[in-house]
Coordinates of C-alpha atoms in Angstrom, one line a residue:
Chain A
X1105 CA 0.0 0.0 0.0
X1106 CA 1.4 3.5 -0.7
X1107 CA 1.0 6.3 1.4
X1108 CA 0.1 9.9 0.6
X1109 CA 1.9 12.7 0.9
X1110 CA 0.0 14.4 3.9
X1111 CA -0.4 10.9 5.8
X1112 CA 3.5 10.6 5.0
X1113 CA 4.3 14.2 6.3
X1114 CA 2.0 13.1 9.6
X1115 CA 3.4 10.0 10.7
X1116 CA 7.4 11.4 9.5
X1117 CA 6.7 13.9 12.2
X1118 CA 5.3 11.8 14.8
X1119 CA 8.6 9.6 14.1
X1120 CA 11.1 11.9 13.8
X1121 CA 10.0 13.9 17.4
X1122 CA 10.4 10.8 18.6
X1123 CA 13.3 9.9 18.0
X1124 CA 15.9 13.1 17.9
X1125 CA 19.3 13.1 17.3
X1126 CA 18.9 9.3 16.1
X1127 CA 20.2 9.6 12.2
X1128 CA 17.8 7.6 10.3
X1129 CA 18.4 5.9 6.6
X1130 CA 16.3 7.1 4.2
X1131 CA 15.5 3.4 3.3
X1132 CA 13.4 3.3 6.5
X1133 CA 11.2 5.9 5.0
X1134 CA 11.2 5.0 1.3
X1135 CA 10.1 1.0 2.8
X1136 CA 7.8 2.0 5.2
X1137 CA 5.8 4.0 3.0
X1138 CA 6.4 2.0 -0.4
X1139 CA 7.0 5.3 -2.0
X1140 CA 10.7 6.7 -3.8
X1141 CA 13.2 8.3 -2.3
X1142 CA 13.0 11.5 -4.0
X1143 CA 9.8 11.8 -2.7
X1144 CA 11.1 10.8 0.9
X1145 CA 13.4 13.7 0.4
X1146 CA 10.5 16.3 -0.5
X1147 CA 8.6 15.2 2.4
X1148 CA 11.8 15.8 4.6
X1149 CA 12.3 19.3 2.6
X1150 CA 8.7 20.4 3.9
X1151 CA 9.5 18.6 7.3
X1152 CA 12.9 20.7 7.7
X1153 CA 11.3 24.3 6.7
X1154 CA 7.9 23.8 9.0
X1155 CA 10.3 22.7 12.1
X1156 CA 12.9 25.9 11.6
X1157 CA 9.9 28.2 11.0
X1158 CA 8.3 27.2 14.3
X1159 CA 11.2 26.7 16.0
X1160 CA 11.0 23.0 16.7
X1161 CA 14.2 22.2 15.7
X1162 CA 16.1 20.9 12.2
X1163 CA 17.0 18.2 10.4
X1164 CA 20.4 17.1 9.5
X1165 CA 21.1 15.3 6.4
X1166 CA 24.3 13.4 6.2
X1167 CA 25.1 11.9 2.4
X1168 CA 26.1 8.9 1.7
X1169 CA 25.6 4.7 2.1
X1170 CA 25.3 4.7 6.0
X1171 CA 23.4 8.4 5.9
X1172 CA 20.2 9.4 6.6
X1173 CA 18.3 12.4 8.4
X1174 CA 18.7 13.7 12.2
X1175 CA 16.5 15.5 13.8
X1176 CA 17.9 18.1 16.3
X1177 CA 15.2 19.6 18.7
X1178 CA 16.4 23.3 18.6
X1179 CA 14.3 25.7 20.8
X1180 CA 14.6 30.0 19.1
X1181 CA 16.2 32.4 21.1
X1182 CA 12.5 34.4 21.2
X1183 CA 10.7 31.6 22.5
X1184 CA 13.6 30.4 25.3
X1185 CA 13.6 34.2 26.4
X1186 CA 9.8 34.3 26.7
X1187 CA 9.9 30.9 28.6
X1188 CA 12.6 31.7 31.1
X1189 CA 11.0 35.3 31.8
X1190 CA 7.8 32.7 32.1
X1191 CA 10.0 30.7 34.7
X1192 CA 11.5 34.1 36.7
X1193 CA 7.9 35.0 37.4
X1194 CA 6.6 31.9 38.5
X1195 CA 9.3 31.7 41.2
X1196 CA 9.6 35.1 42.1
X1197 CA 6.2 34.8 43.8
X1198 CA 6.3 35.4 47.8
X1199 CA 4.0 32.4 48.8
X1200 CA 7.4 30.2 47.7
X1201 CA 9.3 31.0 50.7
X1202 CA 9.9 28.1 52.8
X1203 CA 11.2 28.1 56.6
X1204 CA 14.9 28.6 56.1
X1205 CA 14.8 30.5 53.3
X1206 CA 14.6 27.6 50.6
X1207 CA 12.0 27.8 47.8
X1208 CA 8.5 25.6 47.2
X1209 CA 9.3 24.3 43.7
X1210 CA 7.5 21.2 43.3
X1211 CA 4.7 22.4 41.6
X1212 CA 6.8 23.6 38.6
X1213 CA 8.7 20.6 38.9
X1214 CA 5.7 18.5 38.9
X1215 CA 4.3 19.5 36.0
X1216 CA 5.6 17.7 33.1
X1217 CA 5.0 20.1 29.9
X1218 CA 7.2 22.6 32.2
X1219 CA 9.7 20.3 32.5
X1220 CA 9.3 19.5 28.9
X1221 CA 10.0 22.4 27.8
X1222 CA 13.1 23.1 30.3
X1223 CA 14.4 19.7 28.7
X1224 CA 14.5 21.1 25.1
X1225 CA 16.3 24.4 26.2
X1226 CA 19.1 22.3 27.7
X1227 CA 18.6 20.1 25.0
X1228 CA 19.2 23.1 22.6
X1229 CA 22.0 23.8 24.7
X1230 CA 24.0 21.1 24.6
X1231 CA 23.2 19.8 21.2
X1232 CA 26.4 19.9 19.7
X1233 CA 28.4 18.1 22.4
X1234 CA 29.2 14.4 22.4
X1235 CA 27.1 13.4 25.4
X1236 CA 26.4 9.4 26.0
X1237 CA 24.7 9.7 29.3
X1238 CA 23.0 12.6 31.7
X1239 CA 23.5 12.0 34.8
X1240 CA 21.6 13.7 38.3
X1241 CA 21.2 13.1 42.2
X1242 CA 18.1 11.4 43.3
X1243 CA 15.8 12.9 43.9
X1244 CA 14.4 16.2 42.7
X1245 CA 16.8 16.7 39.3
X1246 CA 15.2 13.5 38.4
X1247 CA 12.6 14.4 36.0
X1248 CA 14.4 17.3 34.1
X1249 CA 17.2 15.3 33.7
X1250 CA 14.8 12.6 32.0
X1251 CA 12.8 15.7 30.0
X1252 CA 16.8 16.5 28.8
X1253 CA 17.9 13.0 27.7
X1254 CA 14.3 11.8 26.1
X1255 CA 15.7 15.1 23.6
X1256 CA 19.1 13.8 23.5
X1257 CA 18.2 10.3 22.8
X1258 CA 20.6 8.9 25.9
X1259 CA 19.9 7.2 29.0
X1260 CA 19.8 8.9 32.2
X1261 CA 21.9 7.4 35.1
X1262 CA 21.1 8.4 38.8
X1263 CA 23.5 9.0 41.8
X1264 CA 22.0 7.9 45.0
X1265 CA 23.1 10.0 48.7
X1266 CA 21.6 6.6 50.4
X1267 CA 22.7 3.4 50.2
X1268 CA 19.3 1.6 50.7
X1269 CA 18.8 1.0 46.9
X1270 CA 18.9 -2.5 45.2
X1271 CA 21.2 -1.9 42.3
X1272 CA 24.3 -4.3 42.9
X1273 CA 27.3 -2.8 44.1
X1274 CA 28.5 0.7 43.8
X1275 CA 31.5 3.2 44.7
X1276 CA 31.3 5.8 46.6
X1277 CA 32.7 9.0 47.1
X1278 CA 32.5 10.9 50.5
X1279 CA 32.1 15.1 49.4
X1280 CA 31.9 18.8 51.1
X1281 CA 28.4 19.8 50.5
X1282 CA 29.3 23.1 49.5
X1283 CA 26.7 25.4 51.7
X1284 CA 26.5 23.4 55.3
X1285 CA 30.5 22.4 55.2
X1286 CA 29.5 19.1 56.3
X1287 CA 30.8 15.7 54.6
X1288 CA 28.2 13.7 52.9
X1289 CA 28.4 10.3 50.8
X1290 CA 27.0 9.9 47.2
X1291 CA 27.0 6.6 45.5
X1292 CA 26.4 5.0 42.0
X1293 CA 26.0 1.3 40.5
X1294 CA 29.2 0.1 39.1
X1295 CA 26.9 -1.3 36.6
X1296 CA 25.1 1.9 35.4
X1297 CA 28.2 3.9 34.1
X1298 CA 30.7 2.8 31.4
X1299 CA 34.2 3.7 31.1
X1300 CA 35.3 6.9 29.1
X1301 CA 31.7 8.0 29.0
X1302 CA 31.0 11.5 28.3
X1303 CA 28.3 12.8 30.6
X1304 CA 26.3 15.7 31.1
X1305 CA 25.1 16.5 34.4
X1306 CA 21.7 18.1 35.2
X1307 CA 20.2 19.4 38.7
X1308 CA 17.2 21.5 39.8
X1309 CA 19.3 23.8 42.2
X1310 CA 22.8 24.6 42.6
X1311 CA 24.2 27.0 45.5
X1312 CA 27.9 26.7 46.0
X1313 CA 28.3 23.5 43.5
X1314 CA 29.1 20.7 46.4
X1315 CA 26.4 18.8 44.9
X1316 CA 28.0 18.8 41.6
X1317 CA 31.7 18.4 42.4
X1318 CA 30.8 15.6 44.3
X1319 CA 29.4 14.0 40.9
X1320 CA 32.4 15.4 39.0
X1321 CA 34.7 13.6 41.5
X1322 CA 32.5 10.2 41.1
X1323 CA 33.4 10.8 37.5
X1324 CA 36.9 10.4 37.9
X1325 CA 36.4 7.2 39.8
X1326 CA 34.3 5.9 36.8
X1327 CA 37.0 7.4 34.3
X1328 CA 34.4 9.4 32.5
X1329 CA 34.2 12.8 31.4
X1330 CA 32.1 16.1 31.8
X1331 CA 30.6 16.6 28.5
X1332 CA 28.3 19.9 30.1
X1333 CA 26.7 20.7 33.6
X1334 CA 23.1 22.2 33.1
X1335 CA 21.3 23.4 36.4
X1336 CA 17.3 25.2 36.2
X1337 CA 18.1 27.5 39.5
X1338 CA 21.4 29.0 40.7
X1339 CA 22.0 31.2 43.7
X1340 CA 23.6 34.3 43.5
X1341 CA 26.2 36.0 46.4
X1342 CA 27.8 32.3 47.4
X1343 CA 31.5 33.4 48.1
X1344 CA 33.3 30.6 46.0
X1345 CA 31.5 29.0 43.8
X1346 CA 32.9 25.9 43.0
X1347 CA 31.3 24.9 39.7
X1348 CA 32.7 27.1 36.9
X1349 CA 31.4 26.0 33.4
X1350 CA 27.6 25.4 34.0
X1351 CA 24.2 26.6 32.2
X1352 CA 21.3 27.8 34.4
X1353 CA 18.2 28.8 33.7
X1354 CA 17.7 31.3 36.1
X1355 CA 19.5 32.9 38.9
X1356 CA 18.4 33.6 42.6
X1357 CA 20.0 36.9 43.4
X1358 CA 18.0 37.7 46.4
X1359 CA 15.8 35.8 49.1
X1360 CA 14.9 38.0 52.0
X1361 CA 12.5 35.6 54.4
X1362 CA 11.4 39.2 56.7
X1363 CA 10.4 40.8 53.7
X1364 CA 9.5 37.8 51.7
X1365 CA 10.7 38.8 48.7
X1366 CA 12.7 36.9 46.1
X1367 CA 14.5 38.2 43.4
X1368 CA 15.5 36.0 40.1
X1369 CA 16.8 37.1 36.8
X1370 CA 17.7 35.0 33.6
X1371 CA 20.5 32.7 34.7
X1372 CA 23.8 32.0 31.8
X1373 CA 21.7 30.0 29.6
X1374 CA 22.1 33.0 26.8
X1375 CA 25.6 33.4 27.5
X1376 CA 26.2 30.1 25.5
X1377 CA 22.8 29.8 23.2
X1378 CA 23.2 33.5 21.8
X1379 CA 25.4 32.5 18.7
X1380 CA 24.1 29.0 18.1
X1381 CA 20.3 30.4 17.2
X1382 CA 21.5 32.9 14.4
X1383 CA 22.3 29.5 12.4
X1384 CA 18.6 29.0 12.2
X1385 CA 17.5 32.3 11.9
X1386 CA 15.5 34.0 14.0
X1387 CA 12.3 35.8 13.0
Chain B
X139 CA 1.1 34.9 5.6
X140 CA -0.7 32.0 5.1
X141 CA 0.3 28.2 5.7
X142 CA 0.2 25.5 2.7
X143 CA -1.7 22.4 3.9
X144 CA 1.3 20.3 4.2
X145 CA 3.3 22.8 6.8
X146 CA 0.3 22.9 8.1
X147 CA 0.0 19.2 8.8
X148 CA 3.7 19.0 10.0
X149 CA 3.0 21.5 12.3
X150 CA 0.0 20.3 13.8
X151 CA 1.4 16.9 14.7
X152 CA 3.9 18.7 16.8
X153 CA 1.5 20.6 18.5
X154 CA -1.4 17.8 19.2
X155 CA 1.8 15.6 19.8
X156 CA 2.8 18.0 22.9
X157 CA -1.2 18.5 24.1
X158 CA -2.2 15.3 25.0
X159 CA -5.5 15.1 26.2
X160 CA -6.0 18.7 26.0
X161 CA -9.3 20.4 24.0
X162 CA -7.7 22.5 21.7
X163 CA -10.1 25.2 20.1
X164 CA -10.4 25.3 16.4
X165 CA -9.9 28.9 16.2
X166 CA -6.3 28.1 17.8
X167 CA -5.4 26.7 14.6
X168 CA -7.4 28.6 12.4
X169 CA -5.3 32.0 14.0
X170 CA -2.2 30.1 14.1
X171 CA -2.4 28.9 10.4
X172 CA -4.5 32.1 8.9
X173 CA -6.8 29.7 7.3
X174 CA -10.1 28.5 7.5
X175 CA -12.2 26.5 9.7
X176 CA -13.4 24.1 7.0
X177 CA -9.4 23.8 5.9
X178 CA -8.3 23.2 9.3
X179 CA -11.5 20.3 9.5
X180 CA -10.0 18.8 6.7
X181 CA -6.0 18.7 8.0
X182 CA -7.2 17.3 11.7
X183 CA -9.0 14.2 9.4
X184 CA -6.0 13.8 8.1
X185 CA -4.1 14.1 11.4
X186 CA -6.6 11.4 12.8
X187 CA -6.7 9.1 10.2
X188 CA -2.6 8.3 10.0
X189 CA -2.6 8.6 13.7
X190 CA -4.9 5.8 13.8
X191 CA -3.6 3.6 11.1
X192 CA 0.1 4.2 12.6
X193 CA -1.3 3.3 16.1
X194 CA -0.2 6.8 17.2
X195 CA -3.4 7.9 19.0
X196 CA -7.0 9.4 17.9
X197 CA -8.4 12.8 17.9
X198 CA -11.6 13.7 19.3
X199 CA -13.7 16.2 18.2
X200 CA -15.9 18.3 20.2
X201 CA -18.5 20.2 18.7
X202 CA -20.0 23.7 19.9
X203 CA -18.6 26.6 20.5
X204 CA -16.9 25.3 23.8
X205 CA -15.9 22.6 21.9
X206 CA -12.6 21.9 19.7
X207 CA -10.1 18.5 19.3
X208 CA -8.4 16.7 21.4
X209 CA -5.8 14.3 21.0
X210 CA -5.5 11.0 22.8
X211 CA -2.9 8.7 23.2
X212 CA -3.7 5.1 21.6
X213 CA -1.3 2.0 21.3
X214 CA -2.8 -0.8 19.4
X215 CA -2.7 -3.6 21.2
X216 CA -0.5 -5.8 18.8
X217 CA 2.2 -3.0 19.1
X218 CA 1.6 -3.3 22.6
X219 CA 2.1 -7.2 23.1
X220 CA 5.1 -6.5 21.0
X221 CA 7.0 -4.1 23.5
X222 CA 5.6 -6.3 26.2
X223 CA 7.2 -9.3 25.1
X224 CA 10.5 -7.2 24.4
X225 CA 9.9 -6.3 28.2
X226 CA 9.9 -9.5 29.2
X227 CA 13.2 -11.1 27.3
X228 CA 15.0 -7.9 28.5
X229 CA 13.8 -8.5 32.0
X230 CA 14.8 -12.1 31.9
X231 CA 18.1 -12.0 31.5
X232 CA 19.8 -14.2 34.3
X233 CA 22.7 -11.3 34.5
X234 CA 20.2 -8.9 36.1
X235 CA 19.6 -11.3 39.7
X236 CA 21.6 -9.0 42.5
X237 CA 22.4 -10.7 46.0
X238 CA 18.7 -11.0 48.3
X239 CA 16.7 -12.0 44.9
X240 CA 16.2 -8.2 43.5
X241 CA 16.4 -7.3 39.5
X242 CA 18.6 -5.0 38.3
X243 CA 16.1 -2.8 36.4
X244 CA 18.8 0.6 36.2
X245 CA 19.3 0.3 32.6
X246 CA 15.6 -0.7 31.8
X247 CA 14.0 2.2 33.8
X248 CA 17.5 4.7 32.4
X249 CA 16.3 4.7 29.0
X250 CA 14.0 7.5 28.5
X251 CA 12.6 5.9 25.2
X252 CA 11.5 2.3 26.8
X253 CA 10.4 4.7 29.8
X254 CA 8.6 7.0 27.2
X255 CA 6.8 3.6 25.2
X256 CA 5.8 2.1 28.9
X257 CA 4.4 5.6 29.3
X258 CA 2.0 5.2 26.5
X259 CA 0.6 1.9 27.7
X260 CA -0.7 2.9 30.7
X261 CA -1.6 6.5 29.5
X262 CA -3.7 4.0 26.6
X263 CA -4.9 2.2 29.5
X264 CA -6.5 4.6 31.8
X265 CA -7.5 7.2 28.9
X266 CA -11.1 7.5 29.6
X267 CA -10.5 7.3 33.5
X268 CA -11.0 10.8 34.7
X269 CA -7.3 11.5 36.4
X270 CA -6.1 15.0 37.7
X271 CA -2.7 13.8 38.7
X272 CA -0.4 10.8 39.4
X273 CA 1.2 9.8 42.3
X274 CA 4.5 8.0 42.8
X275 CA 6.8 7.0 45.5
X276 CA 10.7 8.3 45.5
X277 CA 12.4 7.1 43.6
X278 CA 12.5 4.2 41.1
X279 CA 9.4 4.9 40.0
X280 CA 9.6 8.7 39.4
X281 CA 10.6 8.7 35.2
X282 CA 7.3 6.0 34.8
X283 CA 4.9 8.6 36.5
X284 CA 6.3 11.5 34.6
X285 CA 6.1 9.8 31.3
X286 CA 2.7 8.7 31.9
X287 CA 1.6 12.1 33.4
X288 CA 3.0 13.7 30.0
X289 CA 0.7 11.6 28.1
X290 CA -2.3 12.4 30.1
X291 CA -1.8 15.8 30.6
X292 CA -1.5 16.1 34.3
X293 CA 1.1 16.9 37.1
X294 CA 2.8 14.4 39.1
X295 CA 2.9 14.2 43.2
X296 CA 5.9 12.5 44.7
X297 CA 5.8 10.8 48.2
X298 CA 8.7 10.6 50.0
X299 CA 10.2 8.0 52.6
X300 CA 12.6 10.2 53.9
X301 CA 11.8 14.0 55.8
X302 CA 14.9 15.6 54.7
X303 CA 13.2 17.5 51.5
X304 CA 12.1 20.7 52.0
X305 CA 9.3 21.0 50.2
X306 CA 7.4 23.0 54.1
X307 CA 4.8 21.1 56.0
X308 CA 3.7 17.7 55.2
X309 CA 1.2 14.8 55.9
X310 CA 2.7 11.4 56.8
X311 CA 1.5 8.2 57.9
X312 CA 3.0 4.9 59.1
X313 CA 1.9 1.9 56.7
X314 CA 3.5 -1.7 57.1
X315 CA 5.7 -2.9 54.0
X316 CA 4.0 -5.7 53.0
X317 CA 6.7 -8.3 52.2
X318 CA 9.2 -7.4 54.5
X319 CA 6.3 -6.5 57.5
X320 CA 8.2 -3.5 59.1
X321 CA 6.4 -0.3 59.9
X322 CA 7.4 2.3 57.7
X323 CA 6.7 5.9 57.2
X324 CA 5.8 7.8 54.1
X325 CA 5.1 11.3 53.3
X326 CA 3.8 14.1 51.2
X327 CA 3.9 18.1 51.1
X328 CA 0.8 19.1 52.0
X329 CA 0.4 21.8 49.4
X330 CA 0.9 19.2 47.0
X331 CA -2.0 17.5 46.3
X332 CA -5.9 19.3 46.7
X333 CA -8.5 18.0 48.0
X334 CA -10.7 15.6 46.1
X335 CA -8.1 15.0 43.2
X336 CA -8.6 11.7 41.3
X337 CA -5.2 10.2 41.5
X338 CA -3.9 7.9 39.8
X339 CA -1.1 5.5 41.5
X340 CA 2.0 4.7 39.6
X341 CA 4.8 2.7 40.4
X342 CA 8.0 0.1 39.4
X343 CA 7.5 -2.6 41.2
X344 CA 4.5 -4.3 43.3
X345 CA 5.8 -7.2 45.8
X346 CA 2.6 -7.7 48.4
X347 CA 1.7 -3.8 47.7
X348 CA 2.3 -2.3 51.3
X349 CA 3.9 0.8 49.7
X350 CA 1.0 1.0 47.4
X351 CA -1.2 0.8 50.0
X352 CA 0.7 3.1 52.2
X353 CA -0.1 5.5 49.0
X354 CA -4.2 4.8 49.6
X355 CA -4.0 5.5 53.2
X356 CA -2.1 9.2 52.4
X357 CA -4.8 9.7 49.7
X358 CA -7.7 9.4 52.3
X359 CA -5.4 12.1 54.7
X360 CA -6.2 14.0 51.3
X361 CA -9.9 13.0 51.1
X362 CA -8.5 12.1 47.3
X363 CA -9.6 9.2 45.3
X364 CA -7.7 6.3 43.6
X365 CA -8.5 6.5 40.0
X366 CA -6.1 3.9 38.9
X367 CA -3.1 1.9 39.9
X368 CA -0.6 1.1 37.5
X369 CA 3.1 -1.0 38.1
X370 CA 5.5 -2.0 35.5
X371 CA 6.3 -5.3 37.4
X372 CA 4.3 -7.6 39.9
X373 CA 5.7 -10.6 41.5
X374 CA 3.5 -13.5 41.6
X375 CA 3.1 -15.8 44.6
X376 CA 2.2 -13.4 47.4
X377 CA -0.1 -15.2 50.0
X378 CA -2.1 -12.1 50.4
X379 CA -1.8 -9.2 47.5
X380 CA -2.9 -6.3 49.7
X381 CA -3.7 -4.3 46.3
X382 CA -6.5 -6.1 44.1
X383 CA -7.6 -3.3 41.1
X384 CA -4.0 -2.5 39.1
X385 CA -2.6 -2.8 36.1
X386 CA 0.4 -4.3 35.6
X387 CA 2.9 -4.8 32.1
X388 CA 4.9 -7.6 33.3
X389 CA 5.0 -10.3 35.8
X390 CA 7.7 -12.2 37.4
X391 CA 6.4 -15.9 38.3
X392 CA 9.8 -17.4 39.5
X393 CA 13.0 -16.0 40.8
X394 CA 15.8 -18.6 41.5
X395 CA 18.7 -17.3 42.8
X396 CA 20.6 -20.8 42.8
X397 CA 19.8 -21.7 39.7
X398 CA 20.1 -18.2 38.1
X399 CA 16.7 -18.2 36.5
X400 CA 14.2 -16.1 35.8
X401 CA 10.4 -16.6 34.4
X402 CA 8.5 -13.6 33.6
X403 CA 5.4 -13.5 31.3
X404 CA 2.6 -10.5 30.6
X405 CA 1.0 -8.6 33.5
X406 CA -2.6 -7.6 34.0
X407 CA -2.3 -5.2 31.2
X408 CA -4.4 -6.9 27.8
X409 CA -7.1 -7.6 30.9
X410 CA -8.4 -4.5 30.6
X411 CA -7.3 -3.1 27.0
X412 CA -8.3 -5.7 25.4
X413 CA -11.9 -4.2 24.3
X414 CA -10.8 -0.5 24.4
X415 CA -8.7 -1.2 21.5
X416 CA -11.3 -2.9 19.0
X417 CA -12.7 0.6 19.4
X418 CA -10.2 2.0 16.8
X419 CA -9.5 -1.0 15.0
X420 CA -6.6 -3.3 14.6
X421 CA -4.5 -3.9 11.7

């Protein structure tokens, strides 16, 4: 049975946003549909325009025998700004204040098209880095760093601060949790992390980075490599920040519990994105 | 500026792709597309038709002027039984047995695509059920309950075993783990969860279901109802299941450590699909 065009340009874009940055052989199309591959190639002409227009990415095409087409989810400058300023005023509000000055988050957090869309910015992000695994800390970093490798098309692996989990043995690594000074443990599966990988590493909240230099230093122990280190909320004013190269979504620059007021701007993310978006124009 | 039908149609799948279960008015895409009603009509039959014939979902159309489309997530049941069955071989393997009897599930549950695909089932599953958010315990179990909460549209609620989040005051109640009979406490932020909310309960793994129960005990603290339960894998030979109304996608029957084998086979799942899926017709 052959396909029509529209049915073809339908079910190509349910495929292809389901499986990004997986490079796909033209033959898959061409059989699947029982229809040439000139005509695959139109299809994917239509596809490409319609996702750069609306900013839902673009498609790579790589020639050749073992070729094929790539989708790359690709979030537009315009509509990560709007988002973000979205995200600044959403946690700005007063009622967030917790005893202790920490913020009530779990209702952004918990809301999957939120942290959909947080996944495609970092996703955007770190598109053109090699990146075989992302990598957070139970438990809250857990479902953005899902929403950023379902975009990458790599498996997420999850350090544990307890040891109570069933998942064979691990190593461990004792670290300085950078805001209370005090020593902590974090642990990971032997099994879950291969050699050499290149990881990125994604948390909800970062204050003076112990969080994440402890995973850098599990690294080392697995022989693997930081590939990128994306966190949604930073804090502002820490004396020594021990994290250097990260992206953030937004930054915390003020929490004042008498006053309950909290202050948040745009964190780095446009430090690093600015350049990458004139590639696919912006309108 | 106008949109060509088959932008159009690329475009549209994204969107209805990322609004699950959501009524979207015509006049959306009418503005969006600068065309007319009777156009749009005729792209959203096309939309339904391949999504149906590709086992991708089906549209419903509401008529009125509060009305519009919806889209709603459908796996045929042969695709289904397919991933199933892939489930189970995967699950099988005699590498994954770790000291006490437990599976090693880390890569399984890492990979946000087989995540995504077990998603879908259950979102197929409890699709007409009226849900207004899921609820899962930390932490195995948290990428399942975000990927089907994506699919139906709704936030996910995370209980926690453990007091040291800060997410302000909470609810918690002592429940008795059902296989290993120690009393146990679980917990959840208070402003997390309204009143009333139908909730459905998901999960990685059911043994005699004390934590599952533990979760229908904190739902009546929240005068909330169980809409649905929903666990990847039950174990089989229980003397008293504690839980009796859940879907499940697979079942372990035997566990031999000695021997290193392990029998698995389908779950509860085609129990109650079975008819739903005749509805839209399989190939």
């Amino acid at each position: 049975m052959k396909f029509r065009r529209s049915s073809r340009l339908v079910d190509l874009t349910n495929y292809l946003l389901h499986h990004p940055h997986s490079l796909v052989p033209l033959t898959y199309f061409s059989e699947k549909y029982q229809s040439a591959k000139s005509s695959i190639s139109e299809d994917l002409t239509i596809v490409k325009e319609t996702f750069e227009q609306h900013g839902i990415g673009t498609l790579q095409t790589v020639p050749g025998a073992a070729g094929g087409v790539k989708f790359i989810p690709q979030v537009k400058l315009s509509e990560a700004k709007q988002f973000i300023d979205e995200l600044c005023e959403l946690i700005e509000k007063p009622e967030r204040l917790l005893p202790g000055g920490y913020l009530y988050l779990t209702d952004i957090m918990g809301d999957p098209s939120i942290v959909n869309r947080m996944g495609r910015l970092f996703a955007t992000a770190f598109s053109d880095r090699k990146i075989d695994v992302v990598m957070t800390v139970a438990t809250k970093g857990i479902p953005l760093a899902y929403a950023v490798a379902g975009q990458l098309d790599v498996p997420v692996v999850i350090v544990r601060k307890d040891s109570k989990v069933t998942e064979g043995s691990t190593v461990s690594i004792n670290y300085v949790s950078g805001s209370s000074k005090r020593i902590q443990t974090m642990l990971l599966a032997k099994r879950s992390l291969k050699e050499g990988s290149n990881v990125l590493i994604i948390d909800d909240f970062m204050k003076a980075g112990g969080t994440i230099n402890g995973m850098i230093s599990l690294l080392e122990e697995f022989r693997a490599k930081v590939a990128g280190i994306g966190v949604l909320v930073e804090t502002e004013g820490v004396e020594e920040r021990l994290v250097d190269e990260y992206i953030s979504l937004v930054k915390l620059t003020d929490v004042d519990v008498r006053e309950r007021n909290i202050q948040v701007m745009q964190g780095t993310y446009f430090q690093l994105v600015k350049d990458k978006d004139k590639e696919i124009g912006e309108d």
